JSON list of C-alpha atoms in Angstrom, two decimals:
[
{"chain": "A", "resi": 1, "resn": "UNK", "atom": "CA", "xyz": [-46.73, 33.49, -25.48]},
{"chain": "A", "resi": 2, "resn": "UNK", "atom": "CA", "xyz": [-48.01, 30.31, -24.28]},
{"chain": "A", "resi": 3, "resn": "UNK", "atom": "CA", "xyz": [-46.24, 27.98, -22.12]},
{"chain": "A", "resi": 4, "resn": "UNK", "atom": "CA", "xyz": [-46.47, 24.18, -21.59]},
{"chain": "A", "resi": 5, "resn": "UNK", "atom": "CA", "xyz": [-49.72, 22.69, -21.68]},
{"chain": "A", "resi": 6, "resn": "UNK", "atom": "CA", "xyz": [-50.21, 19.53, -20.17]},
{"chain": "A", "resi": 7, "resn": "UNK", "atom": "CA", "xyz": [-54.14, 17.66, -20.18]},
{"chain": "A", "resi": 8, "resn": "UNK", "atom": "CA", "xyz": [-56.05, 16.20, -18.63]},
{"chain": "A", "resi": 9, "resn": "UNK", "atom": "CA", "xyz": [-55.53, 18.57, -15.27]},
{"chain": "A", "resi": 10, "resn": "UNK", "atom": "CA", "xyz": [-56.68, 15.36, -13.32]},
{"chain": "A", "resi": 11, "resn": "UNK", "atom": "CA", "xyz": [-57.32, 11.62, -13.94]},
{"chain": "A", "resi": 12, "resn": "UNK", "atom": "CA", "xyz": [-58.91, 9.18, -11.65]},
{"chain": "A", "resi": 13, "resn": "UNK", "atom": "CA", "xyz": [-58.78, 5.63, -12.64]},
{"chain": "A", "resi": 14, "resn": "UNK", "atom": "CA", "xyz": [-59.25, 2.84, -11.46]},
{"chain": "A", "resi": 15, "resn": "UNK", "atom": "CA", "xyz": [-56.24, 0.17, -10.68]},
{"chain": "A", "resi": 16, "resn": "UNK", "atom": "CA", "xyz": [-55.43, -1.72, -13.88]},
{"chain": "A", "resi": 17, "resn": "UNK", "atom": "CA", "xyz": [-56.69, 0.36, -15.93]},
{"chain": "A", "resi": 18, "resn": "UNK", "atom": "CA", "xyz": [-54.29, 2.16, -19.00]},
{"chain": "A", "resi": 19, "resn": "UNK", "atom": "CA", "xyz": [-54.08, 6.55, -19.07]},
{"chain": "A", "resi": 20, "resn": "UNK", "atom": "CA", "xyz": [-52.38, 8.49, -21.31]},
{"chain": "A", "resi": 21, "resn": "UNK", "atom": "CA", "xyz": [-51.46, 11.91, -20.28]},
{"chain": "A", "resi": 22, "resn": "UNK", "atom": "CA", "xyz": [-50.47, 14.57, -22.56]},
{"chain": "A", "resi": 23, "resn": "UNK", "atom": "CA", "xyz": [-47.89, 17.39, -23.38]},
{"chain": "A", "resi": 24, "resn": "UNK", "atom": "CA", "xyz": [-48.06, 19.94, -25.66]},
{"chain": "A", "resi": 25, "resn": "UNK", "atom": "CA", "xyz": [-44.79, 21.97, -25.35]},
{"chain": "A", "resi": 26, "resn": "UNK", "atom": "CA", "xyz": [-43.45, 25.94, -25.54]},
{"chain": "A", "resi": 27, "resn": "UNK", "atom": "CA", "xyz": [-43.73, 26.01, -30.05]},
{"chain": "A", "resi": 28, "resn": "UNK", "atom": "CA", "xyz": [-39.91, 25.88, -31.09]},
{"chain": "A", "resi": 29, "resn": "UNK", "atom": "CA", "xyz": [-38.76, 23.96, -28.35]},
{"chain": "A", "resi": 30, "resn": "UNK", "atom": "CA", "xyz": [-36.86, 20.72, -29.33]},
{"chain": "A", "resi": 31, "resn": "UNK", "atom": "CA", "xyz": [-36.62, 18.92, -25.67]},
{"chain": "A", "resi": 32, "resn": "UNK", "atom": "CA", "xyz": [-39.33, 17.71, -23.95]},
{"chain": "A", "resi": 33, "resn": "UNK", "atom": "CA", "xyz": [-39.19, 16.21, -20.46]},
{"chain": "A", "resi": 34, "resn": "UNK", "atom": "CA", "xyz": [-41.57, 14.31, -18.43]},
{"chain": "A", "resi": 35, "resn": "UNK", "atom": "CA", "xyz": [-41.07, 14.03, -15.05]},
{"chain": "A", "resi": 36, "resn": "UNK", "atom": "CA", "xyz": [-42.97, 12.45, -11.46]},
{"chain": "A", "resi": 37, "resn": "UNK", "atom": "CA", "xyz": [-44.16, 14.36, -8.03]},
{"chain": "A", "resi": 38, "resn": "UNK", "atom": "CA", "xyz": [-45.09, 12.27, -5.53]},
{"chain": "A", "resi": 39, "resn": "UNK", "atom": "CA", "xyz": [-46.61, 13.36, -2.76]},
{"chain": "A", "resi": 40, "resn": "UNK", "atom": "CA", "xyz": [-44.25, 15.50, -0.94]},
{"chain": "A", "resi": 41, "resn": "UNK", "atom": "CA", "xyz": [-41.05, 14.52, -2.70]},
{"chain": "A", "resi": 42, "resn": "UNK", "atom": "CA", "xyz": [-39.40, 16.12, -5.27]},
{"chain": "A", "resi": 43, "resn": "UNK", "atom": "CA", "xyz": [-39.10, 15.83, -9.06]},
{"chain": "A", "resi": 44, "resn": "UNK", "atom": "CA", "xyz": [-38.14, 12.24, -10.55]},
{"chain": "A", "resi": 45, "resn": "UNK", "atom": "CA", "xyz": [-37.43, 12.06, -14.10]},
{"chain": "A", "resi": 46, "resn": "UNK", "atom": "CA", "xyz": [-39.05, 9.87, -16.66]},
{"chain": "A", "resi": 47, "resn": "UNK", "atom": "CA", "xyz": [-37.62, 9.95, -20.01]},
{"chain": "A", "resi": 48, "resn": "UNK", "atom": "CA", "xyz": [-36.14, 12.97, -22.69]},
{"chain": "A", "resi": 49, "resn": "UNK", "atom": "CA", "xyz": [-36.72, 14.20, -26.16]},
{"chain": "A", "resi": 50, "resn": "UNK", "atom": "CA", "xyz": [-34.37, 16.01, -27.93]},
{"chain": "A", "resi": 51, "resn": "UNK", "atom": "CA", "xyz": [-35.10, 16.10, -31.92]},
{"chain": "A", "resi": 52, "resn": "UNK", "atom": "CA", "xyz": [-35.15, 13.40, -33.65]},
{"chain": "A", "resi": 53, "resn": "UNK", "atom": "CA", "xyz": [-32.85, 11.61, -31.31]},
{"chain": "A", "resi": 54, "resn": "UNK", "atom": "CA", "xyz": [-33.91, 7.95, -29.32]},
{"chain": "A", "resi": 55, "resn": "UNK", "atom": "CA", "xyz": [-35.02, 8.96, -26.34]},
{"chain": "A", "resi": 56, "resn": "UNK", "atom": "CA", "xyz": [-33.44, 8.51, -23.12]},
{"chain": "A", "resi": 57, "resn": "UNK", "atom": "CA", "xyz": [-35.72, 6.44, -21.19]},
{"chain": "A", "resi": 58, "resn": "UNK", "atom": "CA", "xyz": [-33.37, 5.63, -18.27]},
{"chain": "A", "resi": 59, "resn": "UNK", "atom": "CA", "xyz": [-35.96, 6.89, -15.92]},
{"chain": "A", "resi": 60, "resn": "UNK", "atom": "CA", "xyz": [-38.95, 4.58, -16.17]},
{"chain": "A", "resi": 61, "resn": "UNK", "atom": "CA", "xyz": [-39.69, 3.31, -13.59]},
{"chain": "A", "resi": 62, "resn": "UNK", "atom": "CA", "xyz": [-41.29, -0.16, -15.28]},
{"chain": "A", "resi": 63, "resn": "UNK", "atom": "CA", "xyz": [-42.40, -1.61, -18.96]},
{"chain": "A", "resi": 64, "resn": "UNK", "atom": "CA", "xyz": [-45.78, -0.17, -17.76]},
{"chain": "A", "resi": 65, "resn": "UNK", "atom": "CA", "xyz": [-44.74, 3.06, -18.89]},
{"chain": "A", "resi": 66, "resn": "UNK", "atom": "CA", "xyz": [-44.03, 4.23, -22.38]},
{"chain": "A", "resi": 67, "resn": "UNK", "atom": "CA", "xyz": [-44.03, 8.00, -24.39]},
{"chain": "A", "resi": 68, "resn": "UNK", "atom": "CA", "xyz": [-43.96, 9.35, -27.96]},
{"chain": "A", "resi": 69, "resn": "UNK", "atom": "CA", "xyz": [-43.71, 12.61, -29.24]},
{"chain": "A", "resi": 70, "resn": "UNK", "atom": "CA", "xyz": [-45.45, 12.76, -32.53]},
{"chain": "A", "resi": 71, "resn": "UNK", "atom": "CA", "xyz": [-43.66, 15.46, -34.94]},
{"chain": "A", "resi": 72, "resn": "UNK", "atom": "CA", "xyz": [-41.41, 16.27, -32.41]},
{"chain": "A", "resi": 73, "resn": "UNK", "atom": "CA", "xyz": [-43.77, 18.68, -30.95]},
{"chain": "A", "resi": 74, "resn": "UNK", "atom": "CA", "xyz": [-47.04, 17.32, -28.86]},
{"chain": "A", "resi": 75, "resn": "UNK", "atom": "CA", "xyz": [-46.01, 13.95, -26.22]},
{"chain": "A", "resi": 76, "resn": "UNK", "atom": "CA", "xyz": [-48.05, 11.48, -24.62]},
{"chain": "A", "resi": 77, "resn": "UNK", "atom": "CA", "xyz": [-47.21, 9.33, -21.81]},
{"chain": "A", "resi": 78, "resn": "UNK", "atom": "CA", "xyz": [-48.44, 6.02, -21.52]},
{"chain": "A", "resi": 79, "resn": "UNK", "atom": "CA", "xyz": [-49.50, 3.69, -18.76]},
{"chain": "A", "resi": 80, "resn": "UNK", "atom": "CA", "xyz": [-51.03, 0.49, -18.80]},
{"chain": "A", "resi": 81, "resn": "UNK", "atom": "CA", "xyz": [-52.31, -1.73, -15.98]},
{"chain": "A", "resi": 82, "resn": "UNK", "atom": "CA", "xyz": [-51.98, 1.48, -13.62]},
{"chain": "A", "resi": 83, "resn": "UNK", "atom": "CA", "xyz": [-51.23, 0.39, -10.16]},
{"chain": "A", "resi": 84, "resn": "UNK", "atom": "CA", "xyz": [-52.42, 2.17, -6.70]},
{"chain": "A", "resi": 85, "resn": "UNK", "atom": "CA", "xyz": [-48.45, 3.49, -6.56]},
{"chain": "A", "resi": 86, "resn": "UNK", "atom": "CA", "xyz": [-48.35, 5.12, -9.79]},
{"chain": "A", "resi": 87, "resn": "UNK", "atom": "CA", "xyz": [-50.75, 8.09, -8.74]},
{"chain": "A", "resi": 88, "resn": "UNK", "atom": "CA", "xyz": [-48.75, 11.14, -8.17]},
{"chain": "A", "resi": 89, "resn": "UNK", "atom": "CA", "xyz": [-48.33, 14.30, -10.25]},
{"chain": "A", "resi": 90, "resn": "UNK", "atom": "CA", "xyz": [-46.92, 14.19, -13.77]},
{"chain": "A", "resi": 91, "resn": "UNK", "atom": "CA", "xyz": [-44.73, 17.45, -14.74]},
{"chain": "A", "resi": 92, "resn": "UNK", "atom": "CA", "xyz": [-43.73, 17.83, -18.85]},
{"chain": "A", "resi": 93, "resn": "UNK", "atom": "CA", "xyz": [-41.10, 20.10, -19.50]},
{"chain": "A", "resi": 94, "resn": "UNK", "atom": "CA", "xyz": [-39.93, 21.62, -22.22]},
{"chain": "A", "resi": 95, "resn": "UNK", "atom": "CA", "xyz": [-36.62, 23.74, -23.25]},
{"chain": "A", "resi": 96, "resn": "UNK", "atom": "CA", "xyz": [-35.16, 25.62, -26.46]},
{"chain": "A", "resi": 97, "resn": "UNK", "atom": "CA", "xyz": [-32.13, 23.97, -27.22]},
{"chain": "A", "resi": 98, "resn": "UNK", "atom": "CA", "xyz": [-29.71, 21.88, -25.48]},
{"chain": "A", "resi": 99, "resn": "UNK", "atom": "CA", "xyz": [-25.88, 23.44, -25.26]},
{"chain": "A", "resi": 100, "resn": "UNK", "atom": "CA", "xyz": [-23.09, 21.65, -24.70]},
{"chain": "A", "resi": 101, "resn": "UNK", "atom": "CA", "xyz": [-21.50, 22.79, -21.14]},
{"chain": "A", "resi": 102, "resn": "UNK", "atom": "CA", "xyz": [-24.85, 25.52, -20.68]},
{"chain": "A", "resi": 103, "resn": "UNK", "atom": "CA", "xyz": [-27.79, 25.02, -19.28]},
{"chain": "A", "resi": 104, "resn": "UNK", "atom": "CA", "xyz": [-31.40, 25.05, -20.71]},
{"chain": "A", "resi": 105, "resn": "UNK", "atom": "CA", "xyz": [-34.15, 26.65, -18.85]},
{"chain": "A", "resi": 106, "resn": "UNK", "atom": "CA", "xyz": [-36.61, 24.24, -18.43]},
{"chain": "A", "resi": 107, "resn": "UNK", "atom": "CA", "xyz": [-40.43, 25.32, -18.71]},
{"chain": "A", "resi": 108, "resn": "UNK", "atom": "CA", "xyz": [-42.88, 23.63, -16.71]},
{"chain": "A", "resi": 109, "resn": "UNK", "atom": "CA", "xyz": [-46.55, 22.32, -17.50]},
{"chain": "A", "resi": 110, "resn": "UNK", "atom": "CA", "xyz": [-49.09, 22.40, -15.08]},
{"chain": "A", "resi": 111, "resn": "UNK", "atom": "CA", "xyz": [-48.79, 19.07, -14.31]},
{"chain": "A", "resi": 112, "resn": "UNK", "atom": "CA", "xyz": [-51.45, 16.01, -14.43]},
{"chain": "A", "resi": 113, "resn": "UNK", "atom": "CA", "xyz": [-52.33, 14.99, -10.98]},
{"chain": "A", "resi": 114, "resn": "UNK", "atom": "CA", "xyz": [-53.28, 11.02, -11.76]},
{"chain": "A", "resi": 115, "resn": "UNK", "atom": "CA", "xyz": [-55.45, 8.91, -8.71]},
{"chain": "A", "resi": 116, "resn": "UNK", "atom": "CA", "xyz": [-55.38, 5.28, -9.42]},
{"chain": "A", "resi": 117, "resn": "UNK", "atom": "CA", "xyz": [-58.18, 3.97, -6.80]},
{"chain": "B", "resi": 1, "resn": "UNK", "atom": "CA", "xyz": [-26.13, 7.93, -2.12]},
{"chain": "B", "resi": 2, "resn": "UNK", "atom": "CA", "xyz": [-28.25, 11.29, -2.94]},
{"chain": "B", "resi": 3, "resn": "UNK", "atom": "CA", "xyz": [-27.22, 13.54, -5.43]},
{"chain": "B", "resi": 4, "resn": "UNK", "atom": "CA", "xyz": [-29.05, 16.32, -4.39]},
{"chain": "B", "resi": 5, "resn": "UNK", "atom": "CA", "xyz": [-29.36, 16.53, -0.26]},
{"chain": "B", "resi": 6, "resn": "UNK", "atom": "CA", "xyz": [-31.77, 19.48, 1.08]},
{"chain": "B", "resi": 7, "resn": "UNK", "atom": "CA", "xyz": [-31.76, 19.10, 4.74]},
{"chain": "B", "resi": 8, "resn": "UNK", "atom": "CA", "xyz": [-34.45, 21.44, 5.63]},
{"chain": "B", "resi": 9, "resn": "UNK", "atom": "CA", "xyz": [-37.60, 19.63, 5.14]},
{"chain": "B", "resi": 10, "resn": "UNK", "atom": "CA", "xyz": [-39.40, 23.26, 6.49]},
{"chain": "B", "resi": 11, "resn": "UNK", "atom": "CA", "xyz": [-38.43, 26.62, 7.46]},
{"chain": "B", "resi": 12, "resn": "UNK", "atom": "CA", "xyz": [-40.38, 29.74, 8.85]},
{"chain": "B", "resi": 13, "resn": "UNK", "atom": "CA", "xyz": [-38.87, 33.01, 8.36]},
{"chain": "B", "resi": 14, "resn": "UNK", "atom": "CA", "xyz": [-39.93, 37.04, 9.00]},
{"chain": "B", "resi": 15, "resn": "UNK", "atom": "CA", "xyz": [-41.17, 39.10, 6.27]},
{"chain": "B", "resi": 16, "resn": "UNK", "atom": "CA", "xyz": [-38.48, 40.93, 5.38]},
{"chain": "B", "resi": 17, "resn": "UNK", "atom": "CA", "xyz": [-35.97, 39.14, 6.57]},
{"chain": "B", "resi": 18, "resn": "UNK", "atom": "CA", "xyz": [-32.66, 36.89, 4.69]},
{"chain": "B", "resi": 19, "resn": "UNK", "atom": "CA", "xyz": [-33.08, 33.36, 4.09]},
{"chain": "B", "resi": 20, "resn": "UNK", "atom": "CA", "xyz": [-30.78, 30.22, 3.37]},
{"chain": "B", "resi": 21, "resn": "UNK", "atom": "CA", "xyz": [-31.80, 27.48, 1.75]},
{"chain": "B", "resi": 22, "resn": "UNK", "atom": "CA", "xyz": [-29.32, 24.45, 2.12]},
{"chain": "B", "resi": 23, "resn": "UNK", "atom": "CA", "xyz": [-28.52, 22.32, -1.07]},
{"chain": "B", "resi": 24, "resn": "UNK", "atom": "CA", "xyz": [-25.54, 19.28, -0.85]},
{"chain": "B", "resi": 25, "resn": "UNK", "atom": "CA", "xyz": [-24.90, 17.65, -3.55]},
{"chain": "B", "resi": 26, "resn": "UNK", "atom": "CA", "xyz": [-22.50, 14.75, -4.70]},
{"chain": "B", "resi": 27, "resn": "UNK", "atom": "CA", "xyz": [-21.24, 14.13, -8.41]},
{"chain": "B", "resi": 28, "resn": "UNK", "atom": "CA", "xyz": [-17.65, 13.19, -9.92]},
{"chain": "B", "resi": 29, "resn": "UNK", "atom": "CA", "xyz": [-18.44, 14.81, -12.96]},
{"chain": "B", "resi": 30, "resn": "UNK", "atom": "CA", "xyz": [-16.63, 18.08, -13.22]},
{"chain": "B", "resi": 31, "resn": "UNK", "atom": "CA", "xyz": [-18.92, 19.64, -15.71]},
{"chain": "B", "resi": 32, "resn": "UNK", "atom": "CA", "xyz": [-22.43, 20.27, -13.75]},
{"chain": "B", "resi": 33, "resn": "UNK", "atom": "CA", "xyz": [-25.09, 22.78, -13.23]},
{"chain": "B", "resi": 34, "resn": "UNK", "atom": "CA", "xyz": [-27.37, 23.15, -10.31]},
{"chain": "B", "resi": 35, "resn": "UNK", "atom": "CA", "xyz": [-30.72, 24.53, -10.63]},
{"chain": "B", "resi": 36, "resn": "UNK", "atom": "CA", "xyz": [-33.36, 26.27, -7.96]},
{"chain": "B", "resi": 37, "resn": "UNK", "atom": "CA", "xyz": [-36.62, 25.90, -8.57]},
{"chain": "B", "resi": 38, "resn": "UNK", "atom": "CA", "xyz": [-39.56, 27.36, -6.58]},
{"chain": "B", "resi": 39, "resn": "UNK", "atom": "CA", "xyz": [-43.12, 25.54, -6.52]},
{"chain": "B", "resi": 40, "resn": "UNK", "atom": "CA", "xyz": [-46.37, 27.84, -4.84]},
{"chain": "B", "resi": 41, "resn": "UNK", "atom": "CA", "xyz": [-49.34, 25.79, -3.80]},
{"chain": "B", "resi": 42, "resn": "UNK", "atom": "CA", "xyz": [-50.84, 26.00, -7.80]},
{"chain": "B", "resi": 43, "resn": "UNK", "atom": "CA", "xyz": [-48.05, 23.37, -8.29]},
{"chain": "B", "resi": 44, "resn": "UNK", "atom": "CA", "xyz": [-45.88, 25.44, -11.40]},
{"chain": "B", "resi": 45, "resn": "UNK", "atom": "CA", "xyz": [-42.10, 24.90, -11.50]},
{"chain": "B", "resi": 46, "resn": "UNK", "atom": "CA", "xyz": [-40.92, 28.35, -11.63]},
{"chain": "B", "resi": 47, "resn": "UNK", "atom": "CA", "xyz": [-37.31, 28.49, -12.51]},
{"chain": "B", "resi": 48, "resn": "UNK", "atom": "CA", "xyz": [-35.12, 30.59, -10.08]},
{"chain": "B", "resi": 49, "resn": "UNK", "atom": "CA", "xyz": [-30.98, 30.76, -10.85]},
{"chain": "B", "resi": 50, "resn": "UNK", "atom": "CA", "xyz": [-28.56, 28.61, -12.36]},
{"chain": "B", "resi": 51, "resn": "UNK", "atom": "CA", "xyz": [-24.71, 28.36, -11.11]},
{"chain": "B", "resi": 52, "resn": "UNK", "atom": "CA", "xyz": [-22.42, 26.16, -13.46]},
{"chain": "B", "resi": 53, "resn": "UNK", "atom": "CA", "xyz": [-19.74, 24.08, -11.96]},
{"chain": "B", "resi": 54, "resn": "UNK", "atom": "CA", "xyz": [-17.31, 26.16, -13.68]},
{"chain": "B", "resi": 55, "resn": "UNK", "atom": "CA", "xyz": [-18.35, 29.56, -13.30]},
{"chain": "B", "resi": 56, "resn": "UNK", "atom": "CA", "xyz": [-16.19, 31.87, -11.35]},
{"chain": "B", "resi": 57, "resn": "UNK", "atom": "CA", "xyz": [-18.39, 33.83, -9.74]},
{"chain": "B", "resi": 58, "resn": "UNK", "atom": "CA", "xyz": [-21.95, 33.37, -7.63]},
{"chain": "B", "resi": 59, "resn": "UNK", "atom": "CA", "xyz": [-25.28, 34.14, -9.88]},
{"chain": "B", "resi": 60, "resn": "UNK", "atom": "CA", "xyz": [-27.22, 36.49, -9.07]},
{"chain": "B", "resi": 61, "resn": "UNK", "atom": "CA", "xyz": [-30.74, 37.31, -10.00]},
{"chain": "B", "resi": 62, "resn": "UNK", "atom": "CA", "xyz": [-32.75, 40.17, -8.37]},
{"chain": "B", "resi": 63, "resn": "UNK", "atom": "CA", "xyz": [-33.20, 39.08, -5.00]},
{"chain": "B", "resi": 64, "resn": "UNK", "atom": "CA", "xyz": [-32.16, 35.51, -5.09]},
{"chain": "B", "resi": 65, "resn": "UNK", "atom": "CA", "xyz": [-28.53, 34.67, -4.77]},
{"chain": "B", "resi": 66, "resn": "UNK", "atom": "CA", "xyz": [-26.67, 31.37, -4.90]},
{"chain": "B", "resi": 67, "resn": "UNK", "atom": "CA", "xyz": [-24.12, 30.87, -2.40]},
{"chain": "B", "resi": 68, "resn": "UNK", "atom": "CA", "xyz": [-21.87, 28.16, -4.72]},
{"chain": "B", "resi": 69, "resn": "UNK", "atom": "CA", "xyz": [-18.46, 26.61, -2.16]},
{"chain": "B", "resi": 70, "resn": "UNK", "atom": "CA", "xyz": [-17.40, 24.16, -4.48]},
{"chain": "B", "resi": 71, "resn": "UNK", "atom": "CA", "xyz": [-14.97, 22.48, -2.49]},
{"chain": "B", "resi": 72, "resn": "UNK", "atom": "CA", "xyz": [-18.22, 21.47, 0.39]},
{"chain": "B", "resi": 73, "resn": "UNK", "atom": "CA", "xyz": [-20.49, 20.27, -2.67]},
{"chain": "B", "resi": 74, "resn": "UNK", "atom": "CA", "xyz": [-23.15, 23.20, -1.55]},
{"chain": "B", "resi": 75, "resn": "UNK", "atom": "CA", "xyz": [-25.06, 25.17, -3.58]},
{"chain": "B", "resi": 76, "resn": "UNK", "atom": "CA", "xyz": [-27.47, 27.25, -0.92]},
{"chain": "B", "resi": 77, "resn": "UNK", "atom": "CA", "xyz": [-29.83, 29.42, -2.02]},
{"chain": "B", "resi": 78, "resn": "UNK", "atom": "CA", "xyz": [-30.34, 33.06, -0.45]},
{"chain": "B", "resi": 79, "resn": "UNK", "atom": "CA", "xyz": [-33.40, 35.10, -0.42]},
{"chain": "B", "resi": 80, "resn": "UNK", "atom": "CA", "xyz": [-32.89, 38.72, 0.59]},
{"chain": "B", "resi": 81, "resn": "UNK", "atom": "CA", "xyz": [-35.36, 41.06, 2.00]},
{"chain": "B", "resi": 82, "resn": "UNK", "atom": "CA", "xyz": [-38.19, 38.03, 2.22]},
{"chain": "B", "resi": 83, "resn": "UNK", "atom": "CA", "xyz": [-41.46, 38.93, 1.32]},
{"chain": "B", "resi": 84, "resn": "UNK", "atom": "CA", "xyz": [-45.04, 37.02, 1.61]},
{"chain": "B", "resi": 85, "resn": "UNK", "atom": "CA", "xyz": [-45.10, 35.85, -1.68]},
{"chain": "B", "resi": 86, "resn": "UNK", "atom": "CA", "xyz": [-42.03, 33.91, -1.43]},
{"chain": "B", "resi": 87, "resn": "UNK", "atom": "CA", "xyz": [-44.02, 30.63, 0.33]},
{"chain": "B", "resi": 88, "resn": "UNK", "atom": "CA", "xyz": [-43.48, 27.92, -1.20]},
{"chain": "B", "resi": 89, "resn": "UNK", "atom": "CA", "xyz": [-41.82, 24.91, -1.82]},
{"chain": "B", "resi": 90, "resn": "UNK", "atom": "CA", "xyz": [-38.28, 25.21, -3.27]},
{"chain": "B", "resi": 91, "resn": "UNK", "atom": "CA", "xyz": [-36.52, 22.65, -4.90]},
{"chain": "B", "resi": 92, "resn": "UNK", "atom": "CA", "xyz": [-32.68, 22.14, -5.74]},
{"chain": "B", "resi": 93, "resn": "UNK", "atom": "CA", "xyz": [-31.69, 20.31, -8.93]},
{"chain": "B", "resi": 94, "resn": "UNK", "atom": "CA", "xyz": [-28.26, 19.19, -10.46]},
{"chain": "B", "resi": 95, "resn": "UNK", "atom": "CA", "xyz": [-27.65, 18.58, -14.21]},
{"chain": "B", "resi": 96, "resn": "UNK", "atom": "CA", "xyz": [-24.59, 15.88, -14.99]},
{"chain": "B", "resi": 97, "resn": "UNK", "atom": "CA", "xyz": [-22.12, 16.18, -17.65]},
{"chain": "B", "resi": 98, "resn": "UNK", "atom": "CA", "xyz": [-21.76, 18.15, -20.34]},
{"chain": "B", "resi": 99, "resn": "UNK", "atom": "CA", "xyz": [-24.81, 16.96, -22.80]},
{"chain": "B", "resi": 100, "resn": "UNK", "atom": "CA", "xyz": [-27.01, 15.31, -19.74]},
{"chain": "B", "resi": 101, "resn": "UNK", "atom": "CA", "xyz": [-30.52, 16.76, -19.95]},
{"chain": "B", "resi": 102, "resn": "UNK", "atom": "CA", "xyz": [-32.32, 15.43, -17.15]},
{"chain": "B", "resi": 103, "resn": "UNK", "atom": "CA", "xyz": [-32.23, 17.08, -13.90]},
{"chain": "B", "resi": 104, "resn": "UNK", "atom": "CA", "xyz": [-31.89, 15.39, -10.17]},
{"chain": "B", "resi": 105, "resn": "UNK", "atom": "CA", "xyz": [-33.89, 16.73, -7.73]},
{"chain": "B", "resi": 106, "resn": "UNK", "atom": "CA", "xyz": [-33.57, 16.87, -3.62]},
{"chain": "B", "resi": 107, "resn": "UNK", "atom": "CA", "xyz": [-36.74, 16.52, -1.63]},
{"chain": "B", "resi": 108, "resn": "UNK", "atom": "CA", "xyz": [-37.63, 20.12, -1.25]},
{"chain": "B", "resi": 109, "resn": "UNK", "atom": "CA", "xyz": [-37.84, 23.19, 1.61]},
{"chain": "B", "resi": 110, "resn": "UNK", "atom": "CA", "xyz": [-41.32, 24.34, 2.50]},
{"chain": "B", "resi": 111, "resn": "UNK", "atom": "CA", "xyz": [-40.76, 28.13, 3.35]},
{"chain": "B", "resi": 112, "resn": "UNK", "atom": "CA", "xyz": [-43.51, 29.80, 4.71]},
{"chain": "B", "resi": 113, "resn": "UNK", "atom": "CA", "xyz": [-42.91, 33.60, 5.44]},
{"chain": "B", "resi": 114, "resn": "UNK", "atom": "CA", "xyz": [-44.58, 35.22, 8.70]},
{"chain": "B", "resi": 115, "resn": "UNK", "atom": "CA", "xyz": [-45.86, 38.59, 8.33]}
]
């Protein structure tokens, strides 16, 4: 079936400009997870969906960043005023259900590899 | 302090030969989970093993193997019988808690196999 999709593939900008990146995730899946690569480092995370539950956005990094997920299905991330610092490569995740004490595969998008000039 | 410490920033290793992967990490939470994942040069997060802090045994899938000593905080990941396709970066993740979603990552091992 398909996995994670995650558009656009690439997004140049220029500094202070706003993006929005999106996420459609794996159909049935109830969390969704956006996360940052920067250049040779690993995986930071953003912010979490599960359901209809607030989100846990303990992971952005400023107010310049915001998400929705619309239905509880397709989620956009948000940037405004983009900054040279902010380009790096922007996973989405998404996973079946989350269990108590077990673990949840997480499925990964593509990614969106954002250049702010 | 990190959570997730992978010490090995690269490693080159025979075709065909075993390969450890070193993974610290550092939590007080007694309920965890620590996660391998490998990333080729396409850039996918392929999802490797899973040991949970309270499992009693090491997981196990196909060739991959993860080498859990609770007591030293490591959680090293082995890859028998290497083969070419195995390059890439691998990175070593720790869920907190017992409803925590997000995962902590370490900085990642770049292992490139030599035929």
């Amino acid at each position: 079936g398909a996995g994670v999709s995650q558009s656009p593939s690439n997004k140049v900008t220029e500094k202070g400009k706003d993006v929005e990146l999106r996420c459609d995730p794996i159909s049935g899946h109830t969390a969704l997870y956006w996360y940052r690569q920067s250049l040779g480092q690993g995986l930071e995370f953003l912010i979490y969906f599960q359901g209809n539950s607030a989100p846990d956005k303990s992971g952005l990094p400023s107010d310049r960043f915001s998400a929705e997920r619309t239905g509880g299905s397709v989620s956009t991330l948000t940037i405004q005023r983009t900054q040279q610092e902010d380009s790096a490569v922007y996973l989405c995740a998404s996973s079946l259900v989350v269990l108590a004490g077990g673990y949840n595969e997480q499925f990964f998008g593509p990614g969106t590899r954002l250049t702010v000039l | 302090a990190q959570k997730i410490t992978q010490t090995q920033p690269g490693m080159f290793v025979q075709e065909k030969e075993a390969v450890t992967l070193d993974c610290t990490y550092d939590t007080s939470d007694p309920s965890y989970g620590l996660f391998w994942y490998k990333q080729p040069s396409s850039g996918e997060m392929i999802f490797l093993i899973y040991q949970g802090s309270y499992d009693q045994q090491n997981a196990t899938e196909g060739r991959y193997s993860l080498n859990f000593q609770k007591a030293r905080k490591s959680a090293n990941l082995v890859i028998s019988a290497s083969q070419l396709g195995d390059s890439a970066m691998y990175f070593c993740a720790m869920r907190e808690g017992q409803k925590a979603e997000k995962l902590t990552f370490g900085t990642g091992t770049r292992l490139t196999i030599i035929p």
